[in-house]
Each structure stands twice: as C-alpha cells, then as structure tokens.
C-alpha cells in the first residue's frame, strides 16, 4: 500500500480553484519532487499532505488524501498525530529562540515522550540507520552520549542525521540563532526528524541557502530516504534531476505528468512536460 495516495483532489481558495483532478500515488522511501512554474500550486499541494492548508480561512478541499490507508480529511482524523507523522520543512529556517540542543528536544518534549518511548525510538532508528553509519570516521564518542542518556543520544543522533553534528558538537547550548542560515536549515531538519515522522515535506528547502549548504541538504535527503518518504517542492530543474526518484509536474493547477524521474526526464509523454524541461516554458 502506498504511504500517500491522492485521488481526485481539488483545492480552492474561496472561489478560485488552484488544484484539480489530482490523482497520484507517492512512493514510499523515495524522493518525490513536485515541479512546475510559479503559481501552479506546488506549495498548496504540499500543504494539503499534512493539512497545513487548514490554516487558510477560505480553503476548500475535495477528493481524498490517504496516508497509510486513512483519509486525513476525515472529520475524525487525529490532526496532532498527522502533523507528527508528516513533518514540514519550510523555505526559510525559523529556529526556536533557544539553544541548539533544546531545538531538538522541543518536539519530543511537546509530545511528552517518556524514557521508554525514547529508548524504543532509538532502537527503531538504529535498525534502519545505525548511528555508526552516520559517522564518517567511525564513532569514537565519549560515554556521555551513551544510551543511558537517551536525550543526549537523541540530540546527537538527529544532528548527525541532519548532517550538522560535527559543526555544533562543541556548542550545543549556544543559541540556535547564532548558526548560519545553512546550518539553521539543517537544524530545522533535525528538529523535524526528532518527532519521528514517516514523511518529510519540504517546500523549496534550499532556496535561501548558498550552493554548498544546498548540497548538504540534498545529500542528507538521499541518506534519509532509506527510512523516510520525502516530498520536495523545487523550481530548480537541475535539483529535481539530481535528487528525485519520482516527479510530479503541475501546470496551471493541473497534474500534467508524473512518473519515475528517469523516464520523466528522458522520455516525457506530454508536450507541456517536454516544453517545460527543455526550458521553452517556465
Ligand atoms: N492563502 C491563499 N489565499 C488565496 N490564494 C492563494 C493562497 N495561497 C496561494 N494562493 C494562490 O494559489 C495559487 C497557487 O499558489 P501556490 O503557492 O500553491 O503556488 P506555487 O506553485 O507554490 O508557486 P511558487 O513557485 O511561486 O511558490 C496561486 O495562484 C496563488 O496566488
Ligand atoms: Mg510555492
């Protein structure tokens, strides 16, 4: 069963329909890129996947979005659980006004995870992505990050998972605001991961970053897809080519074409796709 399955999705702001007839399955444990010209509905589509669109007054959503089989727009759906399961990384990082360390522990504390849950979480993570695999030169860490200090261990784990650990390990208690924008975006990723989502949504996550920082995020996504399903909005075609396994192409609120990235880029079926990837329309 696909993690995320959209059928006949329609989204309107007031009377203005911005998405219609969207039917697509988003594959598990892959990176799906949503691409298309400005204003075609990419952000809106992304935000329907964890009901962030609910924040707009005039919004209307019809059709279905199923995650693990359950319709997330069902009035009985558990919103808090949905937002935990489906994390969101925005264009610009907004670190919480607290230390680097506390930015990571914030989520687990909000969800009131107890010691046993934290230990279970670590065990589960280690099954998929062992901490040693995140340490380029092997892990020669001191015991204070041992499994008996589960929060310290989690902080290290998520910072490693976001590719930030080495840069901040000596200043975990410094304010997060002191980090560079590129580091803040990786911190935002670590924070999103810390509530243990299954899906990560990212809206142009590298657009505010310098090329090196952007590269780091792309690299991290490729590591993460072994354990998470990732949906990225990007208007950078080259980025989509670099990281996407699957592509969804929107044009004027319509789903023009979707499919495995290789096929999508090498032999597009629709004339509009061909024109878009060749740069004739933008
Ligand atoms: N809160 C809102 N209220 C009314 N209309 C909105 C709102 N948000 C977006 N829209 C409209 O919906 C359409 C799709 O917007 P959306 O932000 O999803 O596009 P996008 O593909 O992400 O564009 P961009 O590449 O510029 O970020 C646009 O016409 C936009 O003006
Ligand atoms: Mg957008």
XYZ file of C-alpha atoms and ligand atoms in Angstrom:
314
model
C 0.000 0.000 0.000
C 1.412 3.428 -0.834
C 2.048 5.724 2.059
C 0.324 8.648 0.404
C -2.404 8.327 -2.162
C -4.280 11.267 -3.659
C -7.464 10.815 -5.574
C -9.451 13.460 -7.381
C -8.063 16.150 -5.174
C -9.446 19.656 -5.674
C -8.292 22.648 -3.688
C -9.782 26.131 -3.865
C -9.108 29.375 -2.067
C -12.617 30.853 -1.932
C -13.909 30.596 -5.486
C -10.502 30.243 -7.056
C -9.671 26.629 -7.819
C -5.930 26.180 -7.636
C -5.671 22.398 -7.954
C -7.989 19.988 -9.671
C -8.207 16.329 -10.619
C -5.053 15.426 -8.784
C -4.739 11.644 -8.658
C -1.358 10.183 -7.855
C 0.386 7.766 -5.501
C 3.530 8.990 -3.836
C 6.000 6.122 -3.483
C 7.436 5.082 -0.136
C 11.078 5.568 0.740
C 11.805 7.658 -2.276
C 12.281 11.318 -3.006
C 9.359 12.749 -4.933
C 9.838 16.180 -6.484
C 6.882 18.446 -7.196
C 7.870 20.768 -10.008
C 6.179 23.382 -12.174
C 6.067 27.123 -12.862
C 5.441 29.716 -10.175
C 1.826 29.829 -9.033
C 0.910 26.398 -10.405
C 0.002 25.061 -6.957
C 3.120 23.273 -5.726
C 3.095 24.710 -2.214
C -0.649 24.231 -1.955
C -0.326 20.586 -2.936
C 2.449 20.033 -0.426
C 0.441 21.682 2.333
C -2.600 19.517 1.681
C -0.495 16.499 2.632
C -0.432 17.358 6.318
C -3.421 19.700 6.330
C -1.352 22.831 6.743
C -3.843 24.311 4.259
C -6.371 24.230 7.096
C -4.694 27.396 8.343
C -6.278 29.382 5.499
C -9.823 30.617 6.171
C -11.339 30.252 2.743
C -9.794 26.946 1.834
C -11.864 24.138 0.294
C -10.507 20.640 -0.175
C -12.406 17.918 -2.020
C -11.401 14.426 -3.009
C -9.164 12.239 -0.923
C -5.726 12.202 0.580
C -4.985 8.845 2.148
C -1.955 8.180 4.267
C -1.424 4.578 5.282
C -4.950 3.951 4.118
C -6.651 6.552 6.313
C -8.346 9.609 4.826
C -6.622 12.547 6.511
C -9.578 14.861 5.774
C -11.959 12.614 7.636
C -13.537 14.817 10.347
C -12.462 12.215 12.881
C -8.830 12.275 11.762
C -6.302 12.958 14.506
C -4.580 16.201 13.456
C -1.850 16.173 16.079
C -0.871 12.669 15.088
C -0.972 13.594 11.398
C 1.382 16.541 11.899
C 3.724 14.307 13.887
C 3.707 11.679 11.173
C 4.114 14.165 8.335
C 6.787 16.757 9.091
C 7.219 20.030 7.226
C 10.399 21.871 6.359
C 9.818 25.402 5.145
C 11.749 27.529 2.710
C 13.468 29.568 5.387
C 14.551 28.131 8.707
C 12.886 29.521 11.824
C 14.905 28.245 14.759
C 13.130 28.373 18.096
C 14.590 31.092 20.342
C 16.516 28.634 22.458
C 19.692 26.577 22.330
C 20.651 24.188 19.546
C 20.132 21.323 21.981
C 16.696 22.493 23.067
C 15.548 22.968 19.475
C 15.946 19.214 19.077
C 14.414 18.166 22.374
C 11.468 20.529 21.953
C 9.400 18.144 19.813
C 9.899 15.030 21.909
C 9.028 17.117 24.996
C 5.843 18.502 23.398
C 4.761 15.012 22.518
C 5.595 14.072 26.123
C 7.634 11.079 25.178
C 8.728 9.151 28.214
C 12.015 7.372 28.733
C 10.768 4.076 27.401
C 9.373 5.694 24.264
C 12.654 7.479 23.671
C 14.582 4.242 24.058
C 12.182 2.461 21.712
C 12.628 5.265 19.218
C 16.397 4.949 19.346
C 16.189 1.213 18.895
C 13.887 1.581 15.919
C 16.128 4.200 14.294
C 19.236 2.128 14.803
C 17.576 -0.702 12.912
C 17.258 1.455 9.811
C 20.096 3.929 10.020
C 22.697 2.893 12.634
C 24.442 5.841 14.242
C 27.811 4.414 13.204
C 26.839 4.756 9.571
C 26.427 8.495 10.182
C 29.973 8.849 11.468
C 32.462 9.256 8.636
C 35.444 8.200 10.748
C 33.725 5.727 12.966
C 32.163 6.706 16.237
C 34.643 7.359 18.990
C 32.238 9.242 21.171
C 32.503 9.769 24.859
C 30.149 7.945 27.203
C 28.043 10.995 27.894
C 26.339 10.238 24.607
C 25.731 6.659 25.580
C 22.351 5.045 25.505
C 21.896 5.616 29.218
C 21.499 9.293 28.488
C 18.726 8.935 25.995
C 18.066 12.623 25.346
C 21.762 13.360 24.775
C 21.926 10.389 22.489
C 18.859 11.501 20.553
C 20.227 15.020 20.155
C 23.435 13.624 18.740
C 21.587 11.152 16.562
C 19.292 13.708 14.944
C 22.042 16.253 14.482
C 24.067 13.554 12.735
C 21.060 12.553 10.693
C 20.744 16.157 9.526
C 24.488 16.375 8.839
C 25.095 19.076 11.446
C 26.680 17.289 14.399
C 30.339 17.895 13.641
C 29.753 21.629 13.286
C 27.864 22.103 16.549
C 29.010 19.392 18.930
C 31.108 21.824 20.946
C 28.353 24.419 21.330
C 25.111 22.556 21.850
C 23.981 25.074 24.434
C 24.589 28.152 22.321
C 21.533 29.946 20.906
C 20.381 28.437 17.624
C 20.110 31.941 16.176
C 23.926 32.105 16.078
C 24.079 29.466 13.372
C 24.432 30.345 9.709
C 21.304 30.086 7.571
C 22.554 26.842 6.033
C 23.188 25.396 9.478
C 19.800 26.642 10.688
C 18.118 24.782 7.831
C 19.864 21.565 8.843
C 18.820 22.257 12.430
C 15.232 22.653 11.209
C 15.601 19.277 9.520
C 16.952 17.709 12.716
C 14.064 19.231 14.663
C 11.534 17.875 12.199
C 13.135 14.421 12.396
C 13.142 14.429 16.181
C 9.414 13.826 16.442
C 9.970 10.762 14.289
C 7.827 11.469 11.255
C 7.344 8.958 8.465
C 7.109 11.590 5.790
C 9.091 14.800 5.307
C 7.577 17.564 3.228
C 9.966 20.283 2.120
C 8.998 23.456 0.290
C 11.987 24.725 -1.700
C 14.217 23.831 1.249
C 17.409 25.110 -0.340
C 16.211 28.309 -1.981
C 17.532 30.531 0.824
C 20.839 28.677 1.012
C 24.251 29.047 -0.583
C 25.236 26.275 -3.020
C 27.369 24.348 -0.519
C 24.621 24.336 2.121
C 22.100 23.361 -0.537
C 24.310 20.448 -1.498
C 24.460 19.311 2.126
C 20.668 19.241 2.357
C 20.398 17.304 -0.909
C 22.958 14.794 0.333
C 21.095 14.391 3.602
C 17.800 13.755 1.803
C 19.431 10.945 -0.130
C 20.523 9.302 3.118
C 17.148 9.854 4.725
C 15.043 8.275 2.028
C 16.062 4.824 3.240
C 13.880 5.414 6.238
C 11.525 8.250 5.290
C 9.321 9.232 2.400
C 10.370 12.647 1.155
C 8.343 15.089 -0.917
C 10.215 18.168 -2.103
C 8.890 21.190 -3.956
C 11.522 22.688 -6.169
C 11.572 25.095 -9.059
C 15.156 24.136 -9.815
C 15.034 21.522 -12.542
C 18.635 20.555 -12.027
C 17.897 19.855 -8.389
C 14.973 17.650 -9.342
C 17.250 15.766 -11.732
C 19.857 15.322 -9.003
C 17.660 14.093 -6.209
C 14.254 12.944 -7.430
C 13.280 9.309 -7.826
C 9.770 10.313 -8.793
C 8.426 13.504 -10.318
C 5.063 15.244 -10.217
C 4.681 18.035 -12.768
C 1.970 20.617 -12.179
C 0.915 23.189 -14.693
C -1.845 25.735 -14.021
C -3.229 23.661 -11.161
C -3.373 20.507 -13.210
C -1.314 17.349 -12.805
C 0.186 17.087 -16.256
C 2.506 14.159 -15.779
C 4.023 12.017 -13.083
C 6.366 9.085 -13.098
C 9.819 7.747 -12.259
C 12.377 10.529 -12.647
C 14.463 8.767 -15.237
C 11.538 8.194 -17.544
C 10.076 11.622 -16.798
C 13.202 13.462 -17.872
C 14.315 11.218 -20.712
C 11.008 10.483 -22.408
C 8.226 12.796 -21.265
C 4.831 11.852 -22.662
C 3.131 15.229 -22.571
C 4.062 18.098 -24.856
C 3.882 20.554 -21.921
C 6.354 18.461 -19.927
C 8.710 18.382 -22.854
C 8.428 22.155 -23.257
C 8.980 22.716 -19.533
C 12.043 20.548 -19.159
C 13.589 21.930 -22.304
C 13.100 25.454 -20.936
C 10.642 26.613 -23.586
C 8.120 27.445 -20.897
C 8.959 28.444 -17.364
N -3.609 31.813 1.126
C -4.005 31.992 -0.152
N -5.136 32.659 -0.437
C -5.539 32.823 -1.717
N -4.877 32.357 -2.780
C -3.729 31.706 -2.569
C -3.235 31.482 -1.245
N -2.077 30.785 -1.339
C -1.853 30.594 -2.655
N -2.848 31.134 -3.397
C -2.966 31.091 -4.867
O -2.974 29.736 -5.276
C -2.212 29.546 -6.442
C -1.143 28.506 -6.194
O -0.223 29.007 -5.239
P 0.994 28.162 -4.671
O 1.630 28.975 -3.631
O 0.499 26.815 -4.303
O 1.900 28.063 -5.976
P 3.427 27.594 -6.136
O 3.452 26.639 -7.285
O 3.944 27.112 -4.847
O 4.159 28.936 -6.589
P 5.683 29.409 -6.295
O 6.570 28.582 -7.203
O 5.673 30.846 -6.693
O 5.958 29.196 -4.851
C -1.656 30.924 -6.819
O -2.499 31.483 -7.792
C -1.749 31.698 -5.519
O -1.939 33.059 -5.787
Mg 5.480 27.767 -3.578
